PDB file of C-alpha atoms in Angstrom:
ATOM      1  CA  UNK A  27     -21.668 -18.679  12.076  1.00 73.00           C
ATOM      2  CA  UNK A  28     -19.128 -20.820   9.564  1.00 92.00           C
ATOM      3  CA  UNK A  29     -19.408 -18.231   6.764  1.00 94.00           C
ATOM      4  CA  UNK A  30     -18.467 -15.389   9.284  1.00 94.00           C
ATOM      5  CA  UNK A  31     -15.778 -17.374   9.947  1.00 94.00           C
ATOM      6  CA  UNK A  32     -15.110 -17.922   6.530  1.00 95.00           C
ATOM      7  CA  UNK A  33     -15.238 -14.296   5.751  1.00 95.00           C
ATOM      8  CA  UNK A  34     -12.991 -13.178   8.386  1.00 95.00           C
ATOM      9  CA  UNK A  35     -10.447 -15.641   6.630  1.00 95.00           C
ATOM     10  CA  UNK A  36     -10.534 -13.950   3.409  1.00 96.00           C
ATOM     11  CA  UNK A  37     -10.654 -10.515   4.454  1.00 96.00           C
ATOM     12  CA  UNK A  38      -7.141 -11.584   6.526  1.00 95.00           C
ATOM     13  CA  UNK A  39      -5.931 -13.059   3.595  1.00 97.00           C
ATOM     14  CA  UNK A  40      -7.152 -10.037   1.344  1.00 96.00           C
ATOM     15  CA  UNK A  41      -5.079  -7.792   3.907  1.00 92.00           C
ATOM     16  CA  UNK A  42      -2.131  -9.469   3.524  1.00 95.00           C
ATOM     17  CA  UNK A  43      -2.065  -9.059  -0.236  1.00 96.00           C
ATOM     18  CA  UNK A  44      -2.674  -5.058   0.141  1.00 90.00           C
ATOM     19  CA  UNK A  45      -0.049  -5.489   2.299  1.00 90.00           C
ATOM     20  CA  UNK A  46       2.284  -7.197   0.093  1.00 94.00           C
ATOM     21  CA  UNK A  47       1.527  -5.055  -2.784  1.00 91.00           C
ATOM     22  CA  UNK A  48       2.233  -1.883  -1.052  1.00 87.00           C
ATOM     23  CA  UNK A  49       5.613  -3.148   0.408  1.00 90.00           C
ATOM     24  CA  UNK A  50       6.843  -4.053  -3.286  1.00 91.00           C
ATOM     25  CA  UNK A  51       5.454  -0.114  -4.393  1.00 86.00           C
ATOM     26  CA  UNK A  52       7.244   1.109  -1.615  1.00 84.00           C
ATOM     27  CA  UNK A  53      10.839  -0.412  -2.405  1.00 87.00           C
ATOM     28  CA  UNK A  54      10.502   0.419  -6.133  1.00 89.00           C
ATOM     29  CA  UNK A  55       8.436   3.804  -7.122  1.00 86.00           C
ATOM     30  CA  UNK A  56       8.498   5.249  -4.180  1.00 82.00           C
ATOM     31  CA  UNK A  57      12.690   4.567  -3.252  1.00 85.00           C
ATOM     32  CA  UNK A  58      13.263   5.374  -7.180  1.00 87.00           C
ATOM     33  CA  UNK A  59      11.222   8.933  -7.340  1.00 85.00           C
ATOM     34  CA  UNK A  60      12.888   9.544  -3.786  1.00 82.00           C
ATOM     35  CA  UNK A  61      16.155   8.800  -5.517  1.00 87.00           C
ATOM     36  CA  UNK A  62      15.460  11.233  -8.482  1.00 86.00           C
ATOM     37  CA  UNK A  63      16.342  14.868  -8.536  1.00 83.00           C
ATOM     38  CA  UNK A  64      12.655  15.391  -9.100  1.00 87.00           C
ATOM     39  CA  UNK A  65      11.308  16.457  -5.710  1.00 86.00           C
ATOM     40  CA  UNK A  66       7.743  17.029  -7.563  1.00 90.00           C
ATOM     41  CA  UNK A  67       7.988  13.326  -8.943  1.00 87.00           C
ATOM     42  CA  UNK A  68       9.091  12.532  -4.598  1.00 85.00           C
ATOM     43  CA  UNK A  69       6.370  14.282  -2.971  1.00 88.00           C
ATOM     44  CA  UNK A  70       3.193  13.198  -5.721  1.00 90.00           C
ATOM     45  CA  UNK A  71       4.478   9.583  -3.893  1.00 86.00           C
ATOM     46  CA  UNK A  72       4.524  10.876  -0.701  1.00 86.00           C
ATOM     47  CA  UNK A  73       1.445  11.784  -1.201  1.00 91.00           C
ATOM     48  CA  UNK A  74      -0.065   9.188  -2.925  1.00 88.00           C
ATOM     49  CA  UNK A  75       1.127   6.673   0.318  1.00 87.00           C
ATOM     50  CA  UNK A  76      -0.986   9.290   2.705  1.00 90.00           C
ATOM     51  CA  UNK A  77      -3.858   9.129   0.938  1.00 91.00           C
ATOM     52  CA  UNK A  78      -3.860   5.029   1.149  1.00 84.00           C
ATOM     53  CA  UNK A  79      -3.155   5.031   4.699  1.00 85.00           C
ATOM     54  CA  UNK A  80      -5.933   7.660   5.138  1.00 89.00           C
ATOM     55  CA  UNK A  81      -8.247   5.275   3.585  1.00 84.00           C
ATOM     56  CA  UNK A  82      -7.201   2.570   6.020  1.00 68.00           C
TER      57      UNK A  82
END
């Protein structure tokens, strides 16, 4: 039962780091191609942020 346990800790921790990493994407492609006059450049990272959270 200790490595379940022990698993369960590093999948938690592994989450967090997805997590962190798609925060920092999120304040710095995504808010710079929504700042762009490039709606294209916008919606390809719309898009790529759906297809992440679909995989979740």
């Amino acid at each position: 039962m200790d490595i379940v346990s022990q698993l369960k800790a590093v999948s938690g921790a592994l989450k967090q780091v997805e997590l962190g990493i798609l925060e920092t994407h999120l304040q710095h492609c995504v808010q710079d191609a929504l700042n762009s006059n490039d709606a294209s450049e916008a919606e390809a990272k719309i898009q790529e942020i759906v297809q992440l959270l679909k995989k979740n």
